[in-house]
mmCIF file of C-alpha atoms in Angstrom:
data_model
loop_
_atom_site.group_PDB
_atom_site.id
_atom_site.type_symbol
_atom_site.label_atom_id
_atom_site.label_comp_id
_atom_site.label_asym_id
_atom_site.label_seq_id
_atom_site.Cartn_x
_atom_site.Cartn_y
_atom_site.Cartn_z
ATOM 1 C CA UNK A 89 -10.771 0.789 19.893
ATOM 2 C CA UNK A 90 -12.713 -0.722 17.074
ATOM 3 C CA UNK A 91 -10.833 -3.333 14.832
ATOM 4 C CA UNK A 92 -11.469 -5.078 11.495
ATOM 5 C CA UNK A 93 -9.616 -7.930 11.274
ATOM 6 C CA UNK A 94 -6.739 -10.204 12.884
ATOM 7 C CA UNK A 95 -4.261 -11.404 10.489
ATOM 8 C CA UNK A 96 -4.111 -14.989 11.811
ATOM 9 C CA UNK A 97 -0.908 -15.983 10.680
ATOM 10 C CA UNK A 98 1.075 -12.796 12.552
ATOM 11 C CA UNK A 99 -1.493 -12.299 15.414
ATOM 12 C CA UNK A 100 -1.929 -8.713 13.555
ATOM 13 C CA UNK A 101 -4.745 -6.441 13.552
ATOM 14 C CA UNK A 102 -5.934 -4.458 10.676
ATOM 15 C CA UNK A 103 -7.034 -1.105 12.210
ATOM 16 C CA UNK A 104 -11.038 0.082 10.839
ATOM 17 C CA UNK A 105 -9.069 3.339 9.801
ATOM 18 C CA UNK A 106 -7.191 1.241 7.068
ATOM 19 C CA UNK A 107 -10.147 -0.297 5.453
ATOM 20 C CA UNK A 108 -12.243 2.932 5.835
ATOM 21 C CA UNK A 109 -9.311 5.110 3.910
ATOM 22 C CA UNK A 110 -9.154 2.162 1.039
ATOM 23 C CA UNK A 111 -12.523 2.586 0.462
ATOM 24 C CA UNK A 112 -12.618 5.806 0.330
ATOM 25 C CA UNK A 113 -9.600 6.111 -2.325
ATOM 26 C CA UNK A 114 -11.693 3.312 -4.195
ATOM 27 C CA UNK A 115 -14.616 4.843 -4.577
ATOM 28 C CA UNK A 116 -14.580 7.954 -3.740
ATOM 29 C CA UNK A 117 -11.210 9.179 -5.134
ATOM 30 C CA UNK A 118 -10.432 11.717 -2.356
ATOM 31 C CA UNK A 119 -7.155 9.681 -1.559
ATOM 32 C CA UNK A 120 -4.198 9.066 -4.034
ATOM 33 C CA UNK A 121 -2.459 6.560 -2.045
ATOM 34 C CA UNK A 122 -2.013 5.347 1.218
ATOM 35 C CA UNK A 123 0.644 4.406 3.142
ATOM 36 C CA UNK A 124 0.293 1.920 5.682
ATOM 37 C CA UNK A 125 2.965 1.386 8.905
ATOM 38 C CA UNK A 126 2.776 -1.903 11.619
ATOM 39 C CA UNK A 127 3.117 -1.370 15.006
ATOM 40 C CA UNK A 128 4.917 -3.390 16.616
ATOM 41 C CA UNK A 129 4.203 -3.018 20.635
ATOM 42 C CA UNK A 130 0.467 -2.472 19.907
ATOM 43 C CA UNK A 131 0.395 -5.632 17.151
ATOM 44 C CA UNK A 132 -1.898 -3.309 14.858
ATOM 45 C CA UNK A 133 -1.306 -2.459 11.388
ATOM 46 C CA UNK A 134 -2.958 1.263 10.961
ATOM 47 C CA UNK A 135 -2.482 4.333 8.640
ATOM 48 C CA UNK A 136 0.585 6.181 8.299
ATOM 49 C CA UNK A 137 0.595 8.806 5.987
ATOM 50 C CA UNK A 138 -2.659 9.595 2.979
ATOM 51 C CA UNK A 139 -2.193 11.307 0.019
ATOM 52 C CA UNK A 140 -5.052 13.686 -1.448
ATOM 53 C CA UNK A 141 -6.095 13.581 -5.040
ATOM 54 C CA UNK A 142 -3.850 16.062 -6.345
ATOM 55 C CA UNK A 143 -0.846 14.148 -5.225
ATOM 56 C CA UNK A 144 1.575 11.806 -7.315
ATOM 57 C CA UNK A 145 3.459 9.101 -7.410
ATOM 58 C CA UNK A 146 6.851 11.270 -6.697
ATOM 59 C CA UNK A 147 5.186 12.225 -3.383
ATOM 60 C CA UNK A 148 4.167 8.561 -2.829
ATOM 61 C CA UNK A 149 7.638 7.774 -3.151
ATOM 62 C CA UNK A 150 9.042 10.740 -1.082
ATOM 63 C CA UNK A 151 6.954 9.545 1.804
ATOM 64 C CA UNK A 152 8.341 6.215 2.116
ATOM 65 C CA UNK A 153 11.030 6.192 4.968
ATOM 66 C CA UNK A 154 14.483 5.026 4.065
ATOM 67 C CA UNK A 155 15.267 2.799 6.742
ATOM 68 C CA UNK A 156 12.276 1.035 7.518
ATOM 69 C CA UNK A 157 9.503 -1.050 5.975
ATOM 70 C CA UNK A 158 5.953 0.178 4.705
ATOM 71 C CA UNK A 159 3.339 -1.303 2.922
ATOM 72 C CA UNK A 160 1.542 1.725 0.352
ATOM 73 C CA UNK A 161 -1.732 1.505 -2.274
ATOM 74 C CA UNK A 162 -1.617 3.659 -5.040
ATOM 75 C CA UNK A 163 -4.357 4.303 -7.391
ATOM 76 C CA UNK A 164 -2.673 4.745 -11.097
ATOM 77 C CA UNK A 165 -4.975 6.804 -13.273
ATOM 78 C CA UNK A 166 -3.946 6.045 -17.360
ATOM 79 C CA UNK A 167 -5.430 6.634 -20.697
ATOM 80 C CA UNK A 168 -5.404 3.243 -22.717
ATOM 81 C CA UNK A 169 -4.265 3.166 -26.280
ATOM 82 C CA UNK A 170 -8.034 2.727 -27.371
ATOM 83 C CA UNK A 171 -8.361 6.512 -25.741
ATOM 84 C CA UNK A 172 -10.906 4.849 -22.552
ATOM 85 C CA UNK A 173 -9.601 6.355 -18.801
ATOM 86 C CA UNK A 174 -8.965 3.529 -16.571
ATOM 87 C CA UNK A 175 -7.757 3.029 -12.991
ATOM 88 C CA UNK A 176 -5.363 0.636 -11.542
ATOM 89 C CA UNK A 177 -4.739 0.006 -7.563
ATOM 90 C CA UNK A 178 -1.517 -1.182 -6.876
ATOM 91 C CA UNK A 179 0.028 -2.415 -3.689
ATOM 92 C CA UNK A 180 3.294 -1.517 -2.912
ATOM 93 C CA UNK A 181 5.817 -3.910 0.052
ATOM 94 C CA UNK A 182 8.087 -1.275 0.677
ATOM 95 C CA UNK A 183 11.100 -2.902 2.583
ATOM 96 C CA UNK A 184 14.314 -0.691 2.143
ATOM 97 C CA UNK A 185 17.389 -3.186 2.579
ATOM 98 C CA UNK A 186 18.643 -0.632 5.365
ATOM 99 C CA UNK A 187 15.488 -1.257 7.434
ATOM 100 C CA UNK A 188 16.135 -4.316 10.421
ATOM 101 C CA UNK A 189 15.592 -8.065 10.028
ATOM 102 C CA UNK A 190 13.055 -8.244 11.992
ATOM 103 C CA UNK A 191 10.816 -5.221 10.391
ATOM 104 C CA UNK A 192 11.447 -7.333 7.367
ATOM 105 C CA UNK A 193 9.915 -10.605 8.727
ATOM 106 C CA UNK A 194 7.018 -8.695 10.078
ATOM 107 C CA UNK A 195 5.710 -7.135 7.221
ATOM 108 C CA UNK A 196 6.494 -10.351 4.943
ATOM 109 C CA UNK A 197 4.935 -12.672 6.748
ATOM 110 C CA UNK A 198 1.842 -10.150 7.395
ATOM 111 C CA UNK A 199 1.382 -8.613 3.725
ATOM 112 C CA UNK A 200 -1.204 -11.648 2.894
ATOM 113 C CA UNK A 201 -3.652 -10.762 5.351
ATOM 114 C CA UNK A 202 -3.666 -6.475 4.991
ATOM 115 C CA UNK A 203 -4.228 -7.713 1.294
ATOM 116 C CA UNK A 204 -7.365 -9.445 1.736
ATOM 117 C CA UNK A 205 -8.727 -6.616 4.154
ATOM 118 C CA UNK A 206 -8.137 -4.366 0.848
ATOM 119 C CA UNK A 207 -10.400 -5.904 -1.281
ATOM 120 C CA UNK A 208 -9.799 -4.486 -5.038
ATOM 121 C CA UNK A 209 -5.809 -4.485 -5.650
ATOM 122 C CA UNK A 210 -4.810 -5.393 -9.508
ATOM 123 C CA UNK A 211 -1.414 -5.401 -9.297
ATOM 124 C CA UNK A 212 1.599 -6.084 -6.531
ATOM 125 C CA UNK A 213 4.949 -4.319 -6.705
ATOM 126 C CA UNK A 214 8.084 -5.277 -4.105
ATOM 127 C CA UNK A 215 10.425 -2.959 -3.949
ATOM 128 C CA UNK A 216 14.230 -2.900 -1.614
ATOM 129 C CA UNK A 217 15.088 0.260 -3.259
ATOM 130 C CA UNK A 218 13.539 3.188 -5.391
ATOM 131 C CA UNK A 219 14.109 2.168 -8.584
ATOM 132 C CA UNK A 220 12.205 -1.812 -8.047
ATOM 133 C CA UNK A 221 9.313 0.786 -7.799
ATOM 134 C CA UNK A 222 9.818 3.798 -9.914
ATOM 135 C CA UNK A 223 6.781 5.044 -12.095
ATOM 136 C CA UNK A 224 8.077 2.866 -15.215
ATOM 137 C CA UNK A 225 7.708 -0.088 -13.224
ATOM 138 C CA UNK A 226 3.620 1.218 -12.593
ATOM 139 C CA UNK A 227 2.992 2.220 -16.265
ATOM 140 C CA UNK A 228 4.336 -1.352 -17.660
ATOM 141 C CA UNK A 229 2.411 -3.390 -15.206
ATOM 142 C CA UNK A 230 -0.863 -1.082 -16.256
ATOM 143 C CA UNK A 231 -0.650 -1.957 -19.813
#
């Protein structure tokens, strides 16, 4: 099995498949979002769930499991006030409070290196609960 790269501080691998699938919704635009799962017995952080273009933010959200943790990229697509179409990549900690302790450690203490395998994120959201990460919460960190 081919892997990118170990997350030093966690002993984590960051599967080829999740740096292949950010690239593509980079710069090729076939994905919407990504959502991105840790597992535990294998050590390797890979790809859960992608979204195609014609997705949105609700099914983004509708993806995310309620009782454990994720982490998700989501490429925001806006029209500025000055009328110019722009695109924001966001990365998402999703880490429910109903998920365990220890999924909770994991992913915060490995979020810093899955971040610098994705190279192009503007903005980072973490959310416990819907509503940290509801589509308001996108729009006003866009502007």
């Amino acid at each position: 099995m081919a892997m990118a790269f170990k997350m030093a501080t966690t002993g984590m691998w960051v599967t080829d498949e999740c740096k292949n699938s950010f690239m593509e919704m980079k710069w090729k635009k076939v994905h919407r979002y990504i959502v991105f799962k840790i597992d535990e017995k294998s050590r390797l952080v890979t790809v859960d769930k992608v979204g195609g273009a014609g997705e949105s933010y609700d099914d983004l959200a509708a993806s995310l499991p309620t009782d454990d943790c994720r982490y998700a990229v989501f490429d925001f697509d806006f029209v500025t006030v000055d009328n110019c179409r722009k695109s924001k990549i966001f990365f998402i900690t999703w880490s429910p409070t109903a998920s365990r302790i220890r999924a909770k450690m994991l992913y915060a203490t490995s979020k810093d290196g899955l971040r610098r395998v994705l190279d192009g994120i503007h903005y980072e959201v973490q959310a416990t609960d819907p509503t940290e990460m509801g589509i308001d919460v996108i729009k006003d960190r866009a502007k």
